[in-house]
Amino acid sequence: MTPTPPARTPRTAHTADLTSDELRAVRALLDDAFDGDFSDEDWDHGLGGVHALVHDDAGRLVAHGSVVMRRVRHRERWLRVGYVEAVAVRPDARRTGLGGRVMAELERVIDRAYDAGMLSASDEGAALYAARGWTVWSGRVCALGTEGVMHLPDEEGTTFVRPALAGPLDPAFELVFDWRDGDVL
């Protein structure tokens, strides 16, 4: 196996500024990184915001993540949340710090533009987020659905929070996410 060439500094760009070839490369990376378990809804969730992309010196995409805006109600206030999506590192480049580079760029965007940052972590990704100071939300997680507020117990324990402009969030009060197709979180 050929070693992965060194990676460059992450580049950030809005979805609207990515070319069709770049979007295809991102989708291919995500399909590969998630072993084909990255749905069309998952793909849609990662679009419409700011992407952090890392290419190696040969110009190949090796890492990606995006942050999109979501509305989340907490304590009777709707927060503007930077929600992290589609974080992936090419399998042959994992455990080399690329995930941290991507997250640093996304956190910079969140800290300057959103009330808070949130994400839903896979078992594989949880250690990265915890090491970067993200905390597991210890309160209830809900979503606003067609029938009103719906409790999402399966999302509890995997939802991570990064308070930013809004300051600390109180887990005595639930988080109510806006609804979306596919996985709500």
Steps between C-alpha positions, in 0.01 A plus 500: 500500500638842404518746792264794478683819399498785754175693525458868437331756721120468493313716252155628589232568243123530490315229308417759233873555440588133445521372144309195381829305498572604860151396612542163327836455676342581837216252440747230393711560813191473721377183327846345544550618860157375608533168313203580275275585798465869412147562371370765262334665803833500685655667195224760488549580870862597438422750223412867518765608747874537535727209411852436626701303244850360532693384194830320493794637302384298199170691507287208623228569756596327826268660760174691512239639735226757476301723730142592413249717681224336701244641738493348848268612778645519849331673796228650280758659268576382147878486458689533174715187518800406288434131449799288398441250222686264269832485684720238338863414437613271221561156656872491416552844662322446832664565837731763349333813642290582195170469686631750753600741223154480347334547839720801583372678189138408569534611864641835385187552289269387782668719762472811286162451333268286712339494843638147555641199320341156502548164335397138521806276539558149382677265739815544288484880503407563864860494629606771252224737612551432871874561467423839341284610794157415362276358773230237484161661556363354824145626457206396287525514120185566299389616157206705383301263279163508331333390823685747722810443712625141476749352746804336331648273770731326249682832446574545869859413580614569143411870472799726568488872576748785470362815660612812320324837494203375704716398796434185703187301426300349786430124465197543726334638185461287189648567159230508231647468150333611180365212292671364190465195279705188572679492833371801692840540670 
